[in-house]
PDB file of C-alpha atoms in Angstrom:
ATOM      1  CA  GLN E  36      18.187  14.073  17.067  1.00 87.00           C
ATOM      2  CA  VAL E  37      15.791  11.114  17.188  1.00 95.00           C
ATOM      3  CA  GLN E  38      13.660  11.019  14.071  1.00 97.00           C
ATOM      4  CA  LEU E  39      11.001   8.535  12.977  1.00 98.00           C
ATOM      5  CA  VAL E  40       9.781   8.682   9.377  1.00 98.00           C
ATOM      6  CA  GLU E  41       6.724   6.671   8.347  1.00 98.00           C
ATOM      7  CA  SER E  42       5.979   5.646   4.783  1.00 98.00           C
ATOM      8  CA  GLY E  43       3.806   3.206   2.865  1.00 98.00           C
ATOM      9  CA  GLY E  44       0.370   4.701   3.403  1.00 98.00           C
ATOM     10  CA  ASP E  45      -1.952   4.689   0.415  1.00 98.00           C
ATOM     11  CA  SER E  46      -5.554   4.504  -0.743  1.00 98.00           C
ATOM     12  CA  VAL E  47      -6.756   0.923  -1.246  1.00 98.00           C
ATOM     13  CA  GLN E  48      -9.959  -1.024  -1.705  1.00 98.00           C
ATOM     14  CA  ALA E  49     -11.430  -3.035   1.150  1.00 98.00           C
ATOM     15  CA  GLY E  50      -9.701  -6.389   1.388  1.00 98.00           C
ATOM     16  CA  GLY E  51      -6.393  -5.007   0.164  1.00 98.00           C
ATOM     17  CA  SER E  52      -3.017  -4.976   1.892  1.00 98.00           C
ATOM     18  CA  LEU E  53      -0.353  -2.434   2.769  1.00 98.00           C
ATOM     19  CA  ARG E  54       3.001  -2.448   4.537  1.00 98.00           C
ATOM     20  CA  LEU E  55       3.917   0.589   6.570  1.00 98.00           C
ATOM     21  CA  SER E  56       7.542   1.391   7.386  1.00 98.00           C
ATOM     22  CA  CYS E  57       9.038   3.499  10.162  1.00 98.00           C
ATOM     23  CA  ALA E  58      12.693   4.347   9.555  1.00 98.00           C
ATOM     24  CA  ALA E  59      14.506   5.446  12.698  1.00 97.00           C
ATOM     25  CA  SER E  60      17.547   7.669  13.025  1.00 97.00           C
ATOM     26  CA  GLY E  61      19.239   8.637  16.260  1.00 95.00           C
ATOM     27  CA  TYR E  62      17.515   5.651  17.881  1.00 95.00           C
ATOM     28  CA  THR E  63      18.273   1.939  17.760  1.00 95.00           C
ATOM     29  CA  VAL E  64      15.045   0.012  17.311  1.00 94.00           C
ATOM     30  CA  SER E  65      16.439  -3.129  18.937  1.00 92.00           C
ATOM     31  CA  THR E  66      16.965  -1.376  22.269  1.00 90.00           C
ATOM     32  CA  GLY E  67      13.364  -1.046  23.355  1.00 90.00           C
ATOM     33  CA  SER E  68       9.673  -1.266  22.685  1.00 96.00           C
ATOM     34  CA  MET E  69       7.981   0.429  19.749  1.00 97.00           C
ATOM     35  CA  GLY E  70       4.419   0.758  18.596  1.00 98.00           C
ATOM     36  CA  TRP E  71       1.999   1.768  15.885  1.00 98.00           C
ATOM     37  CA  PHE E  72      -0.959   4.043  16.603  1.00 98.00           C
ATOM     38  CA  ARG E  73      -3.682   5.533  14.463  1.00 98.00           C
ATOM     39  CA  LEU E  74      -5.954   8.542  14.506  1.00 97.00           C
ATOM     40  CA  GLY E  75      -9.133   8.315  12.467  1.00 94.00           C
ATOM     41  CA  PRO E  76     -11.703  11.006  11.771  1.00 88.00           C
ATOM     42  CA  ASP E  77     -13.576  12.012  14.922  1.00 83.00           C
ATOM     43  CA  LYS E  78     -11.652   9.440  16.984  1.00 87.00           C
ATOM     44  CA  GLU E  79      -9.006   9.410  19.698  1.00 90.00           C
ATOM     45  CA  ARG E  80      -5.550   7.980  19.151  1.00 92.00           C
ATOM     46  CA  GLU E  81      -5.777   4.189  19.230  1.00 95.00           C
ATOM     47  CA  GLY E  82      -3.023   1.719  19.952  1.00 97.00           C
ATOM     48  CA  VAL E  83      -2.807  -0.636  16.969  1.00 98.00           C
ATOM     49  CA  ALA E  84       0.207  -2.849  17.628  1.00 98.00           C
ATOM     50  CA  GLY E  85       3.246  -2.907  19.874  1.00 97.00           C
ATOM     51  CA  ILE E  86       6.471  -4.896  20.010  1.00 96.00           C
ATOM     52  CA  ALA E  87       8.904  -5.255  22.909  1.00 91.00           C
ATOM     53  CA  ASN E  88      12.658  -5.730  22.720  1.00 84.00           C
ATOM     54  CA  ASP E  89      12.171  -9.452  23.383  1.00 87.00           C
ATOM     55  CA  GLY E  90       9.929  -9.737  20.329  1.00 90.00           C
ATOM     56  CA  SER E  91       6.645 -10.096  22.189  1.00 94.00           C
ATOM     57  CA  THR E  92       3.719  -8.343  20.515  1.00 97.00           C
ATOM     58  CA  ARG E  93       0.303  -6.935  21.339  1.00 97.00           C
ATOM     59  CA  TYR E  94      -2.536  -5.979  19.019  1.00 98.00           C
ATOM     60  CA  ALA E  95      -5.796  -4.151  19.243  1.00 97.00           C
ATOM     61  CA  ASP E  96      -8.709  -6.563  19.084  1.00 97.00           C
ATOM     62  CA  SER E  97      -9.923  -4.832  15.937  1.00 96.00           C
ATOM     63  CA  VAL E  98      -6.751  -5.745  13.998  1.00 98.00           C
ATOM     64  CA  LYS E  99      -5.704  -9.042  15.577  1.00 98.00           C
ATOM     65  CA  GLY E 100      -5.177 -11.671  12.912  1.00 98.00           C
ATOM     66  CA  ARG E 101      -4.929  -9.066  10.155  1.00 98.00           C
ATOM     67  CA  PHE E 102      -1.950  -6.880  11.148  1.00 98.00           C
ATOM     68  CA  THR E 103       1.615  -7.909  12.012  1.00 98.00           C
ATOM     69  CA  ILE E 104       4.244  -5.703  13.659  1.00 98.00           C
ATOM     70  CA  THR E 105       7.929  -6.507  13.148  1.00 97.00           C
ATOM     71  CA  LYS E 106      11.385  -4.978  13.546  1.00 96.00           C
ATOM     72  CA  ASP E 107      14.245  -5.222  11.087  1.00 96.00           C
ATOM     73  CA  ASN E 108      17.226  -4.475  13.288  1.00 93.00           C
ATOM     74  CA  ALA E 109      19.683  -4.491  10.381  1.00 96.00           C
ATOM     75  CA  GLU E 110      17.676  -1.761   8.652  1.00 97.00           C
ATOM     76  CA  ASN E 111      16.771  -0.067  11.944  1.00 97.00           C
ATOM     77  CA  THR E 112      13.165   0.000  10.768  1.00 98.00           C
ATOM     78  CA  LEU E 113       9.787  -0.870  12.273  1.00 98.00           C
ATOM     79  CA  TYR E 114       7.106  -2.369  10.014  1.00 98.00           C
ATOM     80  CA  LEU E 115       3.368  -2.907  10.114  1.00 98.00           C
ATOM     81  CA  ARG E 116       1.941  -5.377   7.624  1.00 98.00           C
ATOM     82  CA  MET E 117      -1.782  -4.861   7.158  1.00 98.00           C
ATOM     83  CA  ASN E 118      -3.964  -7.448   5.428  1.00 98.00           C
ATOM     84  CA  SER E 119      -7.707  -7.663   4.803  1.00 98.00           C
ATOM     85  CA  LEU E 120      -8.076  -3.926   5.235  1.00 98.00           C
ATOM     86  CA  LYS E 121     -11.476  -2.539   6.159  1.00 97.00           C
ATOM     87  CA  PRO E 122     -12.942   0.962   5.793  1.00 96.00           C
ATOM     88  CA  GLY E 123     -12.711   1.272   9.581  1.00 95.00           C
ATOM     89  CA  ASP E 124      -8.916   1.070   9.273  1.00 97.00           C
ATOM     90  CA  THR E 125      -8.881   4.466   7.552  1.00 97.00           C
ATOM     91  CA  ALA E 126      -6.656   6.709   9.667  1.00 98.00           C
ATOM     92  CA  MET E 127      -3.361   8.497   9.964  1.00 98.00           C
ATOM     93  CA  TYR E 128      -0.872   5.917  11.232  1.00 98.00           C
ATOM     94  CA  TYR E 129       2.004   6.911  13.522  1.00 98.00           C
ATOM     95  CA  CYS E 130       4.981   4.990  14.842  1.00 98.00           C
ATOM     96  CA  ALA E 131       6.377   5.598  18.319  1.00 98.00           C
ATOM     97  CA  ALA E 132       9.588   4.694  20.130  1.00 96.00           C
ATOM     98  CA  ASP E 133      11.169   4.704  23.586  1.00 92.00           C
ATOM     99  CA  LEU E 134       8.529   3.356  25.937  1.00 92.00           C
ATOM    100  CA  MET E 135       8.536   4.756  29.452  1.00 92.00           C
ATOM    101  CA  ASP E 136       9.322   2.392  32.311  1.00 91.00           C
ATOM    102  CA  GLY E 137       6.167   0.546  33.285  1.00 90.00           C
ATOM    103  CA  GLY E 138       4.333   1.810  30.230  1.00 93.00           C
ATOM    104  CA  SER E 139       2.062  -0.057  27.847  1.00 93.00           C
ATOM    105  CA  VAL E 140       2.868  -0.406  24.154  1.00 93.00           C
ATOM    106  CA  MET E 141      -0.825   0.273  23.534  1.00 95.00           C
ATOM    107  CA  ASN E 142      -0.878   3.610  25.381  1.00 95.00           C
ATOM    108  CA  PRO E 143       0.248   6.590  23.276  1.00 94.00           C
ATOM    109  CA  GLY E 144       1.021   8.629  26.386  1.00 95.00           C
ATOM    110  CA  ASP E 145       3.755   6.174  27.382  1.00 95.00           C
ATOM    111  CA  PHE E 146       6.004   6.808  24.341  1.00 96.00           C
ATOM    112  CA  VAL E 147       8.630   9.519  23.990  1.00 94.00           C
ATOM    113  CA  TYR E 148       9.293   9.824  20.241  1.00 96.00           C
ATOM    114  CA  TRP E 149       6.817  10.026  17.372  1.00 97.00           C
ATOM    115  CA  GLY E 150       6.841  10.171  13.597  1.00 97.00           C
ATOM    116  CA  GLN E 151       4.842  12.532  11.420  1.00 97.00           C
ATOM    117  CA  GLY E 152       2.351   9.904  10.277  1.00 98.00           C
ATOM    118  CA  THR E 153       1.313   8.274   7.015  1.00 98.00           C
ATOM    119  CA  GLN E 154      -2.258   8.238   5.707  1.00 98.00           C
ATOM    120  CA  VAL E 155      -4.143   5.001   5.044  1.00 98.00           C
ATOM    121  CA  THR E 156      -7.506   5.223   3.293  1.00 98.00           C
ATOM    122  CA  VAL E 157      -9.652   2.131   2.697  1.00 98.00           C
ATOM    123  CA  SER E 158     -12.630   2.403   0.348  1.00 97.00           C
ATOM    124  CA  SER E 159     -15.642   0.105   0.094  1.00 93.00           C
TER     125      SER E 159
END
């Protein structure tokens, strides 16, 4: 019964900002690590940002300093704030939950649950 529902994707101009949300049901976001991943055209799934239950975070080098991953435990929601967006950020963005023991928040194969994705398109 675990369900993750992403929202907030949109089409924006380069330099713009978006905030993606991942609302969880049947899963408590405070209990473990979660992550954001993206799949662009003709690309493999890429780890974008991850957050552990202690609040520690990791980011892909390509987004470090521009993106911020957070949890709102009261709302049971994961967020990704994206600033200074570039055309290379264009992708379907997915949230993931329930990291396997010993897994990496940047490795999509190490997560159990996934949302359906939300599309982000950045134009020049």
